[in-house]
């Protein structure tokens, strides 16, 4: 049987809200900051254009988890060739470890700006804290922490409020598409869409819908498709709010850095930490503090999501017991992947990789890996053998394939520019 419709906003807003907030991780902050500093408001239109595409693909991922009661990798294992599953999991692990390294390095660098100290030690500490919270807290407690952690994103709204933003110029950049076919614009385009439509978000939101079913003691929707309406409406609202929140924050970062850094001739920002430091002499200490606190807050939200999505994918691929609702002794392999993925991200900061470049290139890697993973997601969601009577409706199917096609085009533009 299915549960009654959730009554309170906190019940309605769950996996979609957390996923959307995790989309604005330090890698995303660094990317949006670089775009705002380099192009001013000129690339802001990409976020307006990208919102329905992200909302569609994330709603599709959520529906896969809620309908089948299984994550994306587990559905692949049951219905598709093993070689495809291995390729998908390897691509996800590569992208996630790079992203983890970039995010943890940015958090350590930002904390060192606020509290002078060794960046690498701070980086390790953030990794350990994230692992301990994810492994040893109960799922209910951890889910509540993740929901409240999304409030840290309002720091970026605060930065816009204290910056001097020319409204006319800003609206022109957001509403009138501007693009030049050159290497800089192509890299910015793939970085924006790569950090916005990221592979780890697909696996995380599908896995979290399965976790929510366990928490609320309800069955997968395919068992009783006629009564699935309330859950599908919850998923739609949760996803729209979460992805909308994500895009508002991303726009605020672009606007803030365009109004301060770009307007004052600063064109190169290689990391979120550098963006925060550059804001201080121009927009003041308050803007600097808000920006820096936001980076740490979003990092504490995103790092567990990155490690968790990797653990879902690997565990589902091998048929291991998985889920954050399990005790560590019940899902040793699942939690081991979380630890190892986080450790891999930490290790990248010790081998001489420039964190200022890692943030931006993490987004580029995601942008190139997302298209094939989106094809796989659409194949699952449109397959009646997987989804039963709850295969995608024509409109959502059209938006899903449109998002997939757009990501292929953007990847092609980058490779050809």
mmCIF file of N, CA and C in Angstrom, residues 225-271:
data_model
loop_
_atom_site.group_PDB
_atom_site.id
_atom_site.type_symbol
_atom_site.label_atom_id
_atom_site.label_comp_id
_atom_site.label_asym_id
_atom_site.label_seq_id
_atom_site.Cartn_x
_atom_site.Cartn_y
_atom_site.Cartn_z
ATOM 1 N N UNK A 225 0.196 0.791 -9.377
ATOM 2 C CA UNK A 225 0.320 2.012 -10.184
ATOM 3 C C UNK A 225 -0.897 2.923 -10.130
ATOM 4 N N UNK A 226 -2.087 2.368 -9.881
ATOM 5 C CA UNK A 226 -3.289 3.197 -9.852
ATOM 6 C C UNK A 226 -3.300 4.168 -8.678
ATOM 7 N N UNK A 227 -2.575 3.850 -7.625
ATOM 8 C CA UNK A 227 -2.539 4.727 -6.446
ATOM 9 C C UNK A 227 -1.236 5.513 -6.359
ATOM 10 N N UNK A 228 -0.491 5.566 -7.461
ATOM 11 C CA UNK A 228 0.820 6.226 -7.449
ATOM 12 C C UNK A 228 0.731 7.735 -7.580
ATOM 13 N N UNK A 229 -0.434 8.274 -7.904
ATOM 14 C CA UNK A 229 -0.579 9.707 -8.166
ATOM 15 C C UNK A 229 -0.025 10.614 -7.091
ATOM 16 N N UNK A 230 -0.402 10.427 -5.808
ATOM 17 C CA UNK A 230 0.120 11.316 -4.758
ATOM 18 C C UNK A 230 1.637 11.317 -4.661
ATOM 19 N N UNK A 231 2.263 10.144 -4.793
ATOM 20 C CA UNK A 231 3.726 10.084 -4.716
ATOM 21 C C UNK A 231 4.373 10.764 -5.916
ATOM 22 N N UNK A 232 3.800 10.593 -7.094
ATOM 23 C CA UNK A 232 4.358 11.235 -8.282
ATOM 24 C C UNK A 232 4.226 12.753 -8.185
ATOM 25 N N UNK A 233 3.116 13.227 -7.601
ATOM 26 C CA UNK A 233 2.958 14.675 -7.397
ATOM 27 C C UNK A 233 3.962 15.191 -6.383
ATOM 28 N N UNK A 234 4.230 14.399 -5.331
ATOM 29 C CA UNK A 234 5.242 14.794 -4.342
ATOM 30 C C UNK A 234 6.607 14.896 -4.995
ATOM 31 N N UNK A 235 6.956 13.899 -5.821
ATOM 32 C CA UNK A 235 8.249 13.909 -6.505
ATOM 33 C C UNK A 235 8.366 15.133 -7.410
ATOM 34 N N UNK A 236 7.296 15.429 -8.136
ATOM 35 C CA UNK A 236 7.331 16.576 -9.047
ATOM 36 C C UNK A 236 7.548 17.876 -8.283
ATOM 37 N N UNK A 237 6.797 18.076 -7.201
ATOM 38 C CA UNK A 237 6.941 19.307 -6.412
ATOM 39 C C UNK A 237 8.316 19.385 -5.759
ATOM 40 N N UNK A 238 8.750 18.293 -5.156
ATOM 41 C CA UNK A 238 10.047 18.249 -4.485
ATOM 42 C C UNK A 238 11.172 18.574 -5.463
ATOM 43 N N UNK A 239 11.104 17.995 -6.653
ATOM 44 C CA UNK A 239 12.157 18.210 -7.647
ATOM 45 C C UNK A 239 12.133 19.632 -8.184
ATOM 46 N N UNK A 240 10.952 20.151 -8.489
ATOM 47 C CA UNK A 240 10.861 21.514 -9.008
ATOM 48 C C UNK A 240 11.379 22.529 -7.992
ATOM 49 N N UNK A 241 11.005 22.357 -6.726
ATOM 50 C CA UNK A 241 11.472 23.283 -5.689
ATOM 51 C C UNK A 241 12.979 23.155 -5.505
ATOM 52 N N UNK A 242 13.473 21.915 -5.425
ATOM 53 C CA UNK A 242 14.904 21.703 -5.213
ATOM 54 C C UNK A 242 15.754 22.245 -6.344
ATOM 55 N N UNK A 243 15.371 21.954 -7.582
ATOM 56 C CA UNK A 243 16.160 22.428 -8.716
ATOM 57 C C UNK A 243 15.986 23.933 -8.930
ATOM 58 N N UNK A 244 14.779 24.448 -8.617
ATOM 59 C CA UNK A 244 14.578 25.891 -8.689
ATOM 60 C C UNK A 244 15.453 26.624 -7.690
ATOM 61 N N UNK A 245 15.515 26.105 -6.467
ATOM 62 C CA UNK A 245 16.372 26.672 -5.424
ATOM 63 C C UNK A 245 17.823 26.654 -5.870
ATOM 64 N N UNK A 246 18.243 25.533 -6.443
ATOM 65 C CA UNK A 246 19.610 25.385 -6.929
ATOM 66 C C UNK A 246 19.938 26.457 -7.966
ATOM 67 N N UNK A 247 19.014 26.692 -8.888
ATOM 68 C CA UNK A 247 19.288 27.647 -9.964
ATOM 69 C C UNK A 247 19.237 29.092 -9.474
ATOM 70 N N UNK A 248 18.382 29.396 -8.525
ATOM 71 C CA UNK A 248 18.363 30.757 -7.956
ATOM 72 C C UNK A 248 19.700 31.062 -7.299
ATOM 73 N N UNK A 249 20.227 30.093 -6.543
ATOM 74 C CA UNK A 249 21.517 30.285 -5.882
ATOM 75 C C UNK A 249 22.633 30.431 -6.917
ATOM 76 N N UNK A 250 22.623 29.590 -7.943
ATOM 77 C CA UNK A 250 23.645 29.687 -8.996
ATOM 78 C C UNK A 250 23.600 31.054 -9.670
ATOM 79 N N UNK A 251 22.402 31.547 -9.948
ATOM 80 C CA UNK A 251 22.266 32.874 -10.542
ATOM 81 C C UNK A 251 22.813 33.951 -9.610
ATOM 82 N N UNK A 252 22.558 33.792 -8.317
ATOM 83 C CA UNK A 252 23.067 34.779 -7.348
ATOM 84 C C UNK A 252 24.589 34.813 -7.350
ATOM 85 N N UNK A 253 25.231 33.651 -7.485
ATOM 86 C CA UNK A 253 26.696 33.612 -7.519
ATOM 87 C C UNK A 253 27.221 34.314 -8.767
ATOM 88 N N UNK A 254 26.617 34.033 -9.921
ATOM 89 C CA UNK A 254 27.027 34.693 -11.161
ATOM 90 C C UNK A 254 26.816 36.196 -11.054
ATOM 91 N N UNK A 255 25.655 36.605 -10.560
ATOM 92 C CA UNK A 255 25.333 38.032 -10.443
ATOM 93 C C UNK A 255 26.299 38.723 -9.485
ATOM 94 N N UNK A 256 26.563 38.094 -8.331
ATOM 95 C CA UNK A 256 27.434 38.706 -7.331
ATOM 96 C C UNK A 256 28.848 38.908 -7.868
ATOM 97 N N UNK A 257 29.390 37.892 -8.525
ATOM 98 C CA UNK A 257 30.765 38.010 -9.028
ATOM 99 C C UNK A 257 30.833 38.919 -10.258
ATOM 100 N N UNK A 258 29.760 38.951 -11.058
ATOM 101 C CA UNK A 258 29.732 39.879 -12.195
ATOM 102 C C UNK A 258 29.690 41.326 -11.720
ATOM 103 N N UNK A 259 28.889 41.585 -10.664
ATOM 104 C CA UNK A 259 28.719 42.957 -10.170
ATOM 105 C C UNK A 259 29.941 43.464 -9.412
ATOM 106 N N UNK A 260 30.765 42.546 -8.918
ATOM 107 C CA UNK A 260 31.919 42.954 -8.109
ATOM 108 C C UNK A 260 33.234 42.705 -8.849
ATOM 109 N N UNK A 261 33.518 41.434 -9.148
ATOM 110 C CA UNK A 261 34.818 41.097 -9.733
ATOM 111 C C UNK A 261 34.916 41.553 -11.190
ATOM 112 N N UNK A 262 33.968 41.151 -12.019
ATOM 113 C CA UNK A 262 34.008 41.540 -13.436
ATOM 114 C C UNK A 262 33.968 43.058 -13.590
ATOM 115 N N UNK A 263 33.117 43.698 -12.812
ATOM 116 C CA UNK A 263 32.978 45.160 -12.914
ATOM 117 C C UNK A 263 34.254 45.884 -12.527
ATOM 118 N N UNK A 264 35.124 45.218 -11.752
ATOM 119 C CA UNK A 264 36.378 45.833 -11.329
ATOM 120 C C UNK A 264 37.591 45.251 -12.053
ATOM 121 N N UNK A 265 37.346 44.601 -13.182
ATOM 122 C CA UNK A 265 38.441 44.151 -14.032
ATOM 123 C C UNK A 265 39.068 42.831 -13.652
ATOM 124 N N UNK A 266 38.500 42.099 -12.693
ATOM 125 C CA UNK A 266 39.034 40.786 -12.312
ATOM 126 C C UNK A 266 38.361 39.737 -13.182
ATOM 127 N N UNK A 267 39.124 39.066 -14.034
ATOM 128 C CA UNK A 267 38.561 38.137 -15.005
ATOM 129 C C UNK A 267 38.892 36.668 -14.723
ATOM 130 N N UNK A 268 39.893 36.416 -13.911
ATOM 131 C CA UNK A 268 40.312 35.034 -13.669
ATOM 132 C C UNK A 268 40.061 34.656 -12.216
ATOM 133 N N UNK A 269 39.168 33.704 -12.008
ATOM 134 C CA UNK A 269 38.898 33.143 -10.683
ATOM 135 C C UNK A 269 38.960 31.633 -10.821
ATOM 136 N N UNK A 270 39.986 31.035 -10.252
ATOM 137 C CA UNK A 270 40.183 29.605 -10.434
ATOM 138 C C UNK A 270 39.536 28.728 -9.392
ATOM 139 N N UNK A 271 38.972 29.300 -8.329
ATOM 140 C CA UNK A 271 38.362 28.474 -7.299
ATOM 141 C C UNK A 271 37.348 29.280 -6.515
#
